[in-house]
Coordinates of C-alpha atoms and ligand atoms in Angstrom, one line a residue:
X24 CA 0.8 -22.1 -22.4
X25 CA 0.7 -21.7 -26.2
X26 CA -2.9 -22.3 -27.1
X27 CA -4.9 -19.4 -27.1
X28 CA -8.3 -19.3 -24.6
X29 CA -11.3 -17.4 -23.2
X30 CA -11.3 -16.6 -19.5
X31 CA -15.0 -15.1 -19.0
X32 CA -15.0 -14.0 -14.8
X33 CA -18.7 -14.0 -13.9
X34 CA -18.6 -11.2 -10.7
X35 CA -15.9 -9.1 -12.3
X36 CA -16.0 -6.4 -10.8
X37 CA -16.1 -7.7 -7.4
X38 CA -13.5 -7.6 -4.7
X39 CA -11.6 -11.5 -5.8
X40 CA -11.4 -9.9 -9.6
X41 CA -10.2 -6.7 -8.8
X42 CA -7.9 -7.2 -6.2
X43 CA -6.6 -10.8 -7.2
X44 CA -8.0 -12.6 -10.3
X45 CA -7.0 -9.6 -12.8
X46 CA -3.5 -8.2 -10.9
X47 CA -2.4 -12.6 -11.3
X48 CA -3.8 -12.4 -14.9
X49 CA -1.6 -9.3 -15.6
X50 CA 1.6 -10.5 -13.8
X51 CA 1.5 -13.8 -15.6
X52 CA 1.1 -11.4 -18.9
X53 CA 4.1 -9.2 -17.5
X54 CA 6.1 -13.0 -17.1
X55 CA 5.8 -13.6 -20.6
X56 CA 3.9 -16.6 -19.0
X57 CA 0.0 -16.2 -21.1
X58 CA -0.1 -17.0 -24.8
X59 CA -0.4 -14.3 -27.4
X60 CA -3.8 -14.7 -27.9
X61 CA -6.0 -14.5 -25.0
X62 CA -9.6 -13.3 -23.8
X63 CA -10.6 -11.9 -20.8
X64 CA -14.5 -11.4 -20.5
X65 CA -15.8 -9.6 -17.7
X66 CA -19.5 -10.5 -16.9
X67 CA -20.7 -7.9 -14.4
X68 CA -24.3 -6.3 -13.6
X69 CA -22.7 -2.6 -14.2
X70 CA -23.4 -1.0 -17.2
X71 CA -19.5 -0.9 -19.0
X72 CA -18.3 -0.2 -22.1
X73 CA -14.8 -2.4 -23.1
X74 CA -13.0 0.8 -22.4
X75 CA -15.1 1.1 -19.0
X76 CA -14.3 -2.3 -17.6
X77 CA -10.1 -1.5 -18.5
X78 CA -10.4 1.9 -16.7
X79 CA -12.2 -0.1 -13.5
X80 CA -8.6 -1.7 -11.8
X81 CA -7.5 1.6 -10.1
X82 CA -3.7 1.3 -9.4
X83 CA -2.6 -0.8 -12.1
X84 CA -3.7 1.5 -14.5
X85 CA -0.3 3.3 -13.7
X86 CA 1.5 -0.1 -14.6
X87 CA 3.9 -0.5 -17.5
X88 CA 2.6 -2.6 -19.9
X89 CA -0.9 -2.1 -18.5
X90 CA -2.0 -0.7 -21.7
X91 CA -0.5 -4.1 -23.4
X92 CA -2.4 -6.3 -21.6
X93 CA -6.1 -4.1 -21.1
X94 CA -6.4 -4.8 -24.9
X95 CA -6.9 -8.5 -23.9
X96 CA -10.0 -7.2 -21.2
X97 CA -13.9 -7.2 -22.9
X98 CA -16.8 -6.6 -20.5
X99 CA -19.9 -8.1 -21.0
X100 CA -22.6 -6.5 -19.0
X101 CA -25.7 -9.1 -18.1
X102 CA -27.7 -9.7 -15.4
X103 CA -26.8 -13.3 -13.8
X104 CA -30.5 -14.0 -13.9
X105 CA -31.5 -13.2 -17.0
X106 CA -30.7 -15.2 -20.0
X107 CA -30.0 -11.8 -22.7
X108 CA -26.6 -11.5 -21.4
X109 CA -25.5 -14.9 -21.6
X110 CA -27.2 -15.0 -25.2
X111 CA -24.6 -12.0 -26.0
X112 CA -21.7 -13.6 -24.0
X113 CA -21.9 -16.9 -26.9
X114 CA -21.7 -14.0 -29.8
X115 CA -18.8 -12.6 -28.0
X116 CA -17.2 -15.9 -27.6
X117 CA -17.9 -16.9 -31.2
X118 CA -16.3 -14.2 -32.6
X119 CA -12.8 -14.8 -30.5
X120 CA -13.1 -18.3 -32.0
X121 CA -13.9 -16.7 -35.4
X122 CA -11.1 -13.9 -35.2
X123 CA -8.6 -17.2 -34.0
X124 CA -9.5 -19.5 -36.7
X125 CA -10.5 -22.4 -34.1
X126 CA -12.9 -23.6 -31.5
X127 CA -10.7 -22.0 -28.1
X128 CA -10.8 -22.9 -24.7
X129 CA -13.2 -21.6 -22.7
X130 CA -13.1 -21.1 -19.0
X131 CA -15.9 -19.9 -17.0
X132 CA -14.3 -18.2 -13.3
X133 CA -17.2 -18.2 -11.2
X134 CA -15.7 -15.1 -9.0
X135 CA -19.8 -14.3 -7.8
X136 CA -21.0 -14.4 -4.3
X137 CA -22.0 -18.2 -4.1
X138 CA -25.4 -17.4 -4.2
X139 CA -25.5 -16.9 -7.6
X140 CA -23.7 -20.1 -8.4
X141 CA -26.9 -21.8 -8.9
X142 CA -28.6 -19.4 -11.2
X143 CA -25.0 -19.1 -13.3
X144 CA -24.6 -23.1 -13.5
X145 CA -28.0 -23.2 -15.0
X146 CA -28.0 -20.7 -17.8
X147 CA -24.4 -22.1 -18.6
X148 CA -26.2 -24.9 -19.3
X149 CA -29.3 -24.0 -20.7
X150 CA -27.1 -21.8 -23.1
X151 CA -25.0 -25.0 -24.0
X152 CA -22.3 -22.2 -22.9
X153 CA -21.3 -25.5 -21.0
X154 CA -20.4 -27.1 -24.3
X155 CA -18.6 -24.7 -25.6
X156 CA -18.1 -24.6 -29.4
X157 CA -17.5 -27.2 -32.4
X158 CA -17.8 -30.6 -32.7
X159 CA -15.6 -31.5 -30.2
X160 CA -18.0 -30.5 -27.4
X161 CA -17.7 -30.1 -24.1
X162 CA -13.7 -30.8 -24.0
X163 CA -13.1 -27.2 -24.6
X164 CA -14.8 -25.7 -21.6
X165 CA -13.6 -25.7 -17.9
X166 CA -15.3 -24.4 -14.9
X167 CA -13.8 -22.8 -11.9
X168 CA -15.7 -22.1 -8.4
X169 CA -14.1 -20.2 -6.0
X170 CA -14.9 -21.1 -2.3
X171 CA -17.3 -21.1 -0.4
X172 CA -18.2 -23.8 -1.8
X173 CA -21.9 -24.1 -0.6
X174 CA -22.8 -23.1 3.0
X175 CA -23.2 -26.8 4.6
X176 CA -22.8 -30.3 4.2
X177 CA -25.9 -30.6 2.4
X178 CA -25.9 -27.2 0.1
X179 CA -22.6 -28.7 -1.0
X180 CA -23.3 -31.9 -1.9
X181 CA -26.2 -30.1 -3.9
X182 CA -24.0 -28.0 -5.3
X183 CA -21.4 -30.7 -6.3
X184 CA -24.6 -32.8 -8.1
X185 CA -25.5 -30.0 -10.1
X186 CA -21.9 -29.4 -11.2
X187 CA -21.5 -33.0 -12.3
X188 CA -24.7 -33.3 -14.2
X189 CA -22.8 -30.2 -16.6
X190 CA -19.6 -30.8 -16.2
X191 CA -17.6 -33.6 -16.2
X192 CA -14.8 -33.8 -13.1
X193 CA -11.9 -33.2 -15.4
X194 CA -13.6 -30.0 -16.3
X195 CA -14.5 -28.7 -12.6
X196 CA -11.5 -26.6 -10.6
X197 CA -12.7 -26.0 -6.8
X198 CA -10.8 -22.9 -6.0
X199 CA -8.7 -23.1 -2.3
X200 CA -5.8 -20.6 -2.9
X201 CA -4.2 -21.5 0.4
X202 CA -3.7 -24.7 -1.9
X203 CA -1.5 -22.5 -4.4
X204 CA 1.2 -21.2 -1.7
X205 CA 4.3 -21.9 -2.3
X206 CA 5.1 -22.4 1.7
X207 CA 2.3 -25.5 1.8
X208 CA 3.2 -27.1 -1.4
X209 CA 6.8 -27.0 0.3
X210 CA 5.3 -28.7 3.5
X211 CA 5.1 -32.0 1.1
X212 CA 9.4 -31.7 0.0
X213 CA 10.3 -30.4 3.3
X214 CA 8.5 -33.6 5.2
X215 CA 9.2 -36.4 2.3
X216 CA 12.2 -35.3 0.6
X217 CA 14.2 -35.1 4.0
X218 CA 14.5 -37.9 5.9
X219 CA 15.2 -36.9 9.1
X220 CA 11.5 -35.5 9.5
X221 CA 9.3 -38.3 9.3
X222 CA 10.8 -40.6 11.9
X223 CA 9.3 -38.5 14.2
X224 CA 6.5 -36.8 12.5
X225 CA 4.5 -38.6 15.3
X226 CA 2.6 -39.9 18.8
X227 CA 6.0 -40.2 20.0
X228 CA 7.4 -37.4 19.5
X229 CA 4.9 -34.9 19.0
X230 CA 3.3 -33.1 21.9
X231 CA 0.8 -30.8 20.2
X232 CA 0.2 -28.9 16.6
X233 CA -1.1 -25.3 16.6
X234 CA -2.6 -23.3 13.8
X235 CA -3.1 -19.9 13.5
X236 CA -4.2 -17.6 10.5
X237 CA -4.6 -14.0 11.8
X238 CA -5.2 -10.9 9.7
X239 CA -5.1 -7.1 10.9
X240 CA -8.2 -6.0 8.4
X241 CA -11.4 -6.8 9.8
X242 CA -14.3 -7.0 6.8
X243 CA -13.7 -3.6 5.0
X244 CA -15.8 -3.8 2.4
X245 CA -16.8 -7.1 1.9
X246 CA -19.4 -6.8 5.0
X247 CA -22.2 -7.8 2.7
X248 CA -20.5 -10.9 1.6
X249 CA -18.8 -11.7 5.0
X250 CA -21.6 -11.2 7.4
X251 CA -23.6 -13.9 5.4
X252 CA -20.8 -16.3 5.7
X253 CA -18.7 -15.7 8.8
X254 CA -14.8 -17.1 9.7
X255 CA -15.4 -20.3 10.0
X256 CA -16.9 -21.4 6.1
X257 CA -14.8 -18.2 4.8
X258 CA -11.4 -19.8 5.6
X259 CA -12.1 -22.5 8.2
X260 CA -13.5 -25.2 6.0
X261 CA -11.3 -24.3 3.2
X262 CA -8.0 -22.6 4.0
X263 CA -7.5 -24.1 7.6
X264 CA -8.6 -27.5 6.7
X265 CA -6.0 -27.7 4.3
X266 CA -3.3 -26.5 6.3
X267 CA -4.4 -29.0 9.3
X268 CA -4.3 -31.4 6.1
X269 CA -0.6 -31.4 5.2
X270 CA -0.1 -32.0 8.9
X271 CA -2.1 -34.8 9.0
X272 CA -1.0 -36.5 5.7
X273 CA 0.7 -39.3 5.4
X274 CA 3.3 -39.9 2.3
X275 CA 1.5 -39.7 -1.1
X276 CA 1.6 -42.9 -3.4
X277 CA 3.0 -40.3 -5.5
X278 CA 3.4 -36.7 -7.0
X279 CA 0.2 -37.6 -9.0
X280 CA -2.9 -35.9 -9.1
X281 CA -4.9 -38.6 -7.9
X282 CA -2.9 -40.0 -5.2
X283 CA -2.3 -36.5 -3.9
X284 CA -5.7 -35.7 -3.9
X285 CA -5.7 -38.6 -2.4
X286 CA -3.5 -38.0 0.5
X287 CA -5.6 -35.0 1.2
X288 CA -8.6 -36.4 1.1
X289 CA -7.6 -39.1 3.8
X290 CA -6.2 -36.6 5.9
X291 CA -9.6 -34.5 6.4
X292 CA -11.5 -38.0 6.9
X293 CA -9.1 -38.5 9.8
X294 CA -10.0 -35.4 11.5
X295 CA -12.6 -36.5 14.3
X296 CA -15.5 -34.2 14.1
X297 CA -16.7 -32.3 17.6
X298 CA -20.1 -32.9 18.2
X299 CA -22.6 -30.2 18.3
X300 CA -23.1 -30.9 21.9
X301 CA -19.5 -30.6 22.3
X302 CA -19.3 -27.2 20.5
X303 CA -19.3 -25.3 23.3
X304 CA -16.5 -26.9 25.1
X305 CA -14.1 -27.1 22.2
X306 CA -14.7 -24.5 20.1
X307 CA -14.6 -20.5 20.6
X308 CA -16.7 -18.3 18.9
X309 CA -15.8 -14.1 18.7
X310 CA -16.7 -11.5 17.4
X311 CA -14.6 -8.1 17.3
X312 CA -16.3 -4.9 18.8
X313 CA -17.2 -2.4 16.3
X314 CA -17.8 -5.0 13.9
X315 CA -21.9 -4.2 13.8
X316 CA -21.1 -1.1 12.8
X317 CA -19.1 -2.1 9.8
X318 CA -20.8 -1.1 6.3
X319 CA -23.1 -3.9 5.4
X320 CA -23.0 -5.5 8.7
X321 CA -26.4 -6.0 10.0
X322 CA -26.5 -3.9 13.2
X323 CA -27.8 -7.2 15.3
X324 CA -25.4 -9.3 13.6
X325 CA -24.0 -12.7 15.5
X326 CA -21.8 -13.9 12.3
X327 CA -18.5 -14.3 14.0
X328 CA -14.9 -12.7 12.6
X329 CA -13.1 -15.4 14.9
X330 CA -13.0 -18.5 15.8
X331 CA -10.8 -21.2 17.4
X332 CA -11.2 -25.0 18.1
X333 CA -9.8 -28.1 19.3
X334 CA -9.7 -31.3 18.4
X335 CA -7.7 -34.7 17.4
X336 CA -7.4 -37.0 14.4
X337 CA -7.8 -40.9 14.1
X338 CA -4.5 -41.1 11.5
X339 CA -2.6 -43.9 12.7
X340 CA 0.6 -42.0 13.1
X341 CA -0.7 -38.5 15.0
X342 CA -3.8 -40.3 16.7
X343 CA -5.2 -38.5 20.0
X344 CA -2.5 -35.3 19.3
X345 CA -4.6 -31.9 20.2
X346 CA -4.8 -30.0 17.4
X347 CA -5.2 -25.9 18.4
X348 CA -6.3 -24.0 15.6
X349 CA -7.6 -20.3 15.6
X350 CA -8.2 -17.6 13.1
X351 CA -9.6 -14.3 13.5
X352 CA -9.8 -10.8 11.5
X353 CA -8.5 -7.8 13.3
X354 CA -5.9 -9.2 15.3
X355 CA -2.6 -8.1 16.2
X356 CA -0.8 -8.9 12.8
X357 CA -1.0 -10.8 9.5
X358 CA 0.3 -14.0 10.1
X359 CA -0.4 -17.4 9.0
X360 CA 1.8 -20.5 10.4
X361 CA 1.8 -24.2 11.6
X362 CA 3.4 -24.7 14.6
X363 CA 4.4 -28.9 15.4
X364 CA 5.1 -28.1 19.3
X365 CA 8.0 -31.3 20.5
X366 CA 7.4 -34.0 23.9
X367 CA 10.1 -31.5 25.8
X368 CA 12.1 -34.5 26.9
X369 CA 15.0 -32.3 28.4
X370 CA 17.3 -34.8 29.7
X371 CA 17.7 -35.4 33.4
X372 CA 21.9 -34.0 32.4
X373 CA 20.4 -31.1 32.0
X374 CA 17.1 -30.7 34.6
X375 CA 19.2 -28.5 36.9
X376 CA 19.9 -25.6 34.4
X377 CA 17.0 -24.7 33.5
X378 CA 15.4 -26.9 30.7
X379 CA 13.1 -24.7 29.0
X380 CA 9.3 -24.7 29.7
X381 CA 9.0 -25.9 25.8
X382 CA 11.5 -27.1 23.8
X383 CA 11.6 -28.0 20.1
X384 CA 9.0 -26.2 17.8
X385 CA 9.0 -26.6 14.0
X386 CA 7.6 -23.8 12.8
X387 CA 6.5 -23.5 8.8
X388 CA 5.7 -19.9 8.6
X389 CA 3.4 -19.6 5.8
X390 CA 3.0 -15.9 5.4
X391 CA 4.5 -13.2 5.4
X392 CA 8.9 -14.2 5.6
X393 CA 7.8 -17.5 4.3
X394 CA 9.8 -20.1 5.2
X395 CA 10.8 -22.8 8.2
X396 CA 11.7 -22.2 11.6
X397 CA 13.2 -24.8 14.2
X398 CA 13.5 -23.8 17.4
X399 CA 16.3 -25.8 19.4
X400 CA 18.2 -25.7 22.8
X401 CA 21.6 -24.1 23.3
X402 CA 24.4 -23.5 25.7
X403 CA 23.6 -19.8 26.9
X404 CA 27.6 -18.5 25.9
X405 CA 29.5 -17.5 28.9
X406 CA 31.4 -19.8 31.6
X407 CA 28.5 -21.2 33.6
X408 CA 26.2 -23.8 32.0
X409 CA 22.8 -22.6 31.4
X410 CA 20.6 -23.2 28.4
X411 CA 17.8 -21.2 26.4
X412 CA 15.8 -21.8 23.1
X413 CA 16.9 -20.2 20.0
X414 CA 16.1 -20.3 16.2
X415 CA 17.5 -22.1 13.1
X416 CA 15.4 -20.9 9.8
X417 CA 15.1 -21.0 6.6
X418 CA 13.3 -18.1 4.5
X419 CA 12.7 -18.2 1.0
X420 CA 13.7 -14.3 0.3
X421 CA 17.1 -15.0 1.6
X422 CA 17.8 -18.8 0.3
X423 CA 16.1 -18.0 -3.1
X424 CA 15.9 -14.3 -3.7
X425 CA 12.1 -14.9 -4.0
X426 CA 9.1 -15.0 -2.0
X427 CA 8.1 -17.7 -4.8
X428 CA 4.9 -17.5 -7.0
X429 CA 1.6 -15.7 -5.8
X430 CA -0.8 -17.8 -5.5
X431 CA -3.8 -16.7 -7.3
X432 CA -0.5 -17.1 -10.2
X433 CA -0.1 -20.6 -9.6
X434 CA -4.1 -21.3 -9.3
X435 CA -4.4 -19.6 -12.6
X436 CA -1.5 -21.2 -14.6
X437 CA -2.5 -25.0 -13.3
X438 CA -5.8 -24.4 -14.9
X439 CA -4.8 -23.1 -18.1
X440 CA -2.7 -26.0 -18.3
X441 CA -5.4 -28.4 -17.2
X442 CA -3.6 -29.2 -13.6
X443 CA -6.2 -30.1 -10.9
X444 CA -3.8 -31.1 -8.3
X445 CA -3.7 -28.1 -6.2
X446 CA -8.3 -28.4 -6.9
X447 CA -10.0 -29.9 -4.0
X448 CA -12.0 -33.1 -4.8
X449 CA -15.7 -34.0 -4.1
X450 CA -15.1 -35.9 -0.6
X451 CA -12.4 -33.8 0.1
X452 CA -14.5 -31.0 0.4
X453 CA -17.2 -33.3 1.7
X454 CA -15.4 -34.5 5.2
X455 CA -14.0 -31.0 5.6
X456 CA -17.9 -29.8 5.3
X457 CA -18.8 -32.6 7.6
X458 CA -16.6 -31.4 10.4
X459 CA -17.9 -27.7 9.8
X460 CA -21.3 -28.4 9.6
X461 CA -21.4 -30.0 13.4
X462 CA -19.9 -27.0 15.2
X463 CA -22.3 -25.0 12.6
X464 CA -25.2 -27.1 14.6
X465 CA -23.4 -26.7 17.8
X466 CA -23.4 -22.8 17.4
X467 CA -26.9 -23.0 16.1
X468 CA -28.9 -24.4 19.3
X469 CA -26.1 -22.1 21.5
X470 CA -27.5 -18.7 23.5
X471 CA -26.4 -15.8 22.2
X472 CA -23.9 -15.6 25.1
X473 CA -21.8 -18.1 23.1
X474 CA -20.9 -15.2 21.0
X475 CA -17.9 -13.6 23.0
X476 CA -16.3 -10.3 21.8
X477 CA -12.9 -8.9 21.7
X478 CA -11.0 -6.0 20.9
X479 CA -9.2 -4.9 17.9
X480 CA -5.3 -5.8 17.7
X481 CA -6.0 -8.3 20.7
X482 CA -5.7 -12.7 20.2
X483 CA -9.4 -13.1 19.9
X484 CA -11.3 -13.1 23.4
X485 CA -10.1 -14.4 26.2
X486 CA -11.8 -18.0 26.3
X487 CA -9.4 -18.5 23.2
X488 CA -6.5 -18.5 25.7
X489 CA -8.7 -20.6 28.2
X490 CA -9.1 -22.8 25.6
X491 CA -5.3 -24.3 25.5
X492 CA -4.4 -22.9 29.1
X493 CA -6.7 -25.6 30.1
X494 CA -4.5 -28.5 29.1
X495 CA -1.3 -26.4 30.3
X496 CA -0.4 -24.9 26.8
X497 CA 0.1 -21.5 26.1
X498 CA -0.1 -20.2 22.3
X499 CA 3.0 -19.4 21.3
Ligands
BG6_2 C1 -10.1 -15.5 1.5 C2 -11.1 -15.0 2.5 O1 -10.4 -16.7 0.9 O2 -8.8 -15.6 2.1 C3 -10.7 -13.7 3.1 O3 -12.4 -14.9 1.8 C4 -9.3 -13.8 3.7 O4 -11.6 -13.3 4.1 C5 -8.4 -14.4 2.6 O5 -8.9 -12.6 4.1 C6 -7.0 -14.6 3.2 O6 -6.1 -15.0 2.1 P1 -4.6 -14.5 2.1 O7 -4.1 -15.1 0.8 O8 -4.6 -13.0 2.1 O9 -4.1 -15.1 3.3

């Protein structure tokens, strides 16, 4: 990254700017890893000076080299609705491209609650921000919306038309930073670079896959924003889609954009939808207690902070598998993994010493001690023959000192450098919308009742467990 740029984050002093978009932009800075010349523009509602908008980022304040890198933060203060601060935002602009010498890039970080997304797109336009500067038009600007990305099948198709008639597709980054961890991108070397993987990456060898993203916070203070938006389109049709997706995928034509993008893209078609009037039989719906009274939470609210499903894919390979996915806020711990749960073929040799109740599990942990885990069957030591399950793994901290990039970090860097791979594409985001959008309906024509409630630190509630027990799985 040599050339210099504007980065203008519309929503900047919201929760995604202060606790990840600026602390990635300052650690890429720290890494020697921006160019010398660089603009950050904060477009906020709040009244800042420059100086103000520096001041706002608590903690990091304290930070060597903070000072360094605040000198590259500006704040413009506008209203998203009114056109006066977008009128000011082009002066601003211009005179970066005038101080530099040279039309720069320009990158608009939509970082807003996704209402405004609209209202943003269309002064961007009106403005002929979209174009950016010089005669070179619209090749200088880039436009990034973080997730959700509309709050349906429909409003997302909407949104995507509107996107296109501004922007054209090499210009539009769709935010998923579950897309930017270094554990998933791994998922593709670990399952195609070794070959002893795929031969059974299958029907035939696979009993079952399990998902589960758990965090210990419940909303803190993004009530206003979550309670509008609830579990499943705040990380189900984004985060956990694309986890189920490098499951589900099938060997990429190769490391290309397009053909990874590709890959993706198949994999979420392959995913059979549940029907709404299925809904209730595969899919869970909680809600933890206390969670009305959270600030901004309306005191009636039904928006649920859990949810878990089942279903199975048509992908030639993993057709018919269950697929047991769950993710929840104030559960026990922070955890994130993919768990691809082995036919327990213990051989008859064995039957008499106990084969264990599961055997092989291959588990990529995807945060926190990011890294691989296969769990195998040994010879207990000692002089009788009996057997138990234990753990090979594979961690990043201890095989490469590192936990790898952050990946707001990566996110950022592939779209300074143009890089849409790791940037969902139209009908990606379009079949994993699809399959939201039914339970969506489901839950929709369901009696209140459908809403079940759990306890803080617990696995969601209860018909979670019910939900796997039935087919005579446990979670793991
Ligand atoms: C965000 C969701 O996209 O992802 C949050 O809006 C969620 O609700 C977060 O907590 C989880 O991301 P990470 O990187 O902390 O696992």
């Amino acid at each position: 990254m040599n050339s210099p740029f504007a980065i203008v984050i519309f929503g900047a002093t919201g929760d995604l700017a202060q606790n990840k978009l600026i602390p990635a932009l300052f650690s890429l800075f720290k890494q020697s890893l921006l160019p010398e010349d660089f603009f950050v523009v904060g477009f906020s509602r709040r009244d800042y000076s420059d100086d103000e908008f520096r001041d706002h980022f608590g903690e990091l304040l304290e930070k060597p080299e903070w000072s360094d890198f605040s000198k590259h933060l500006y704040y413009q203060n506008g209203d998203f609705t009114k056109e006066k601060g977008y009128l000011e935002l082009i002066k601003k602009l211009n005179s970066f491209d005038k101080q530099m010498g040279a039309c720069i890039t320009r990158f608009f970080y939509l970082a807003t609650p996704p209402e405004n997304y609209e209202t943003i797109l269309n002064f961007l336009s009106s403005t002929k921000l979209s174009e950016g500067c010089g005669q070179e038009s619209n090749k200088w600007t880039r436009v990034i919306i973080e997730k959700p990305f509309g709050k349906d099948l429909e409003t997302a198709i909407a949104l995507d038309e509107k996107l296109s008639k501004i922007f054209e597709e090499k210009q539009i980054f769709r935010v998923d930073h579950y897309l930017g961890k270094e554990t998933l991108q791994n998922m593709l070397a670990f399952r195609f670079a070794n070959g002893i993987f795929e031969p059974t990456w299958n029907k035939e060898y696979i009993d079952h896959v399990q998902i589960t993203l758990s965090e210990k916070n419940g909303v803190e203070k993004r009530g206003k924003f979550f309670d509008g938006v609830g579990m499943l389109r705040d990380v189900g049709q984004n985060h956990l889609m694309q986890l189920i997706a490098a499951v589900i995928m099938g060997q990429p034509k190769s490391f290309t954009k397009e053909d990874l993008r590709d890959a993706r893209a198949n994999a979420i078609k392959a995913i059979n939808c549940i029907e709404p009037s299925e809904v209730s039989k595969y899919v869970v719906r909680g809600q933890y207690e206390g969670y009305r009274e959270e600030k901004d939470v309306l005191p009636n609210s039904n928006t649920e902070t859990f949810t878990a499903f089942k279903f199975n894919t048509n992908s030639e390979k993993l057709e018919g598998i269950p697929f047991y996915v769950r993710a929840g806020k104030k559960m026990p711990k922070d955890e994130v993994t993919i768990s691809i749960v082995f036919i327990q073929t213990c051989h008859i040799l064995f039957k008499e010493y106990g084969c264990p109740e599961v055997g092989n599990v291959l588990t990529i942990k995807i945060q926190p001690d990011e890294g691989i885990y296969l769990r195998v069957i040994a010879k207990k030591p000692g002089s009788k023959l009996a057997l138990e399950t234990v753990d090979m793994h594979f961690t990043y901290e201890e095989s490469f000192k590192t936990k790898g990039i952050e990946a707001y970090e990566k996110v950022l860097i592939d779209i300074f450098s143009g890089d849409q791979m790791l940037f969902s594409r139209s009908d990606e985001l379009a079949s994993s919308w699809k399959f939201i959008t039914k339970i969506l309906e489901g839950w929709a024509s369901e009696s209140e009742s459908g809403l079940k409630h759990y306890k803080s630190e617990t696995w969601g509630p209860k018909e979670a467990d019910e939900l796997i027990e039935k087919d005579g799985r446990k979670w793991l």
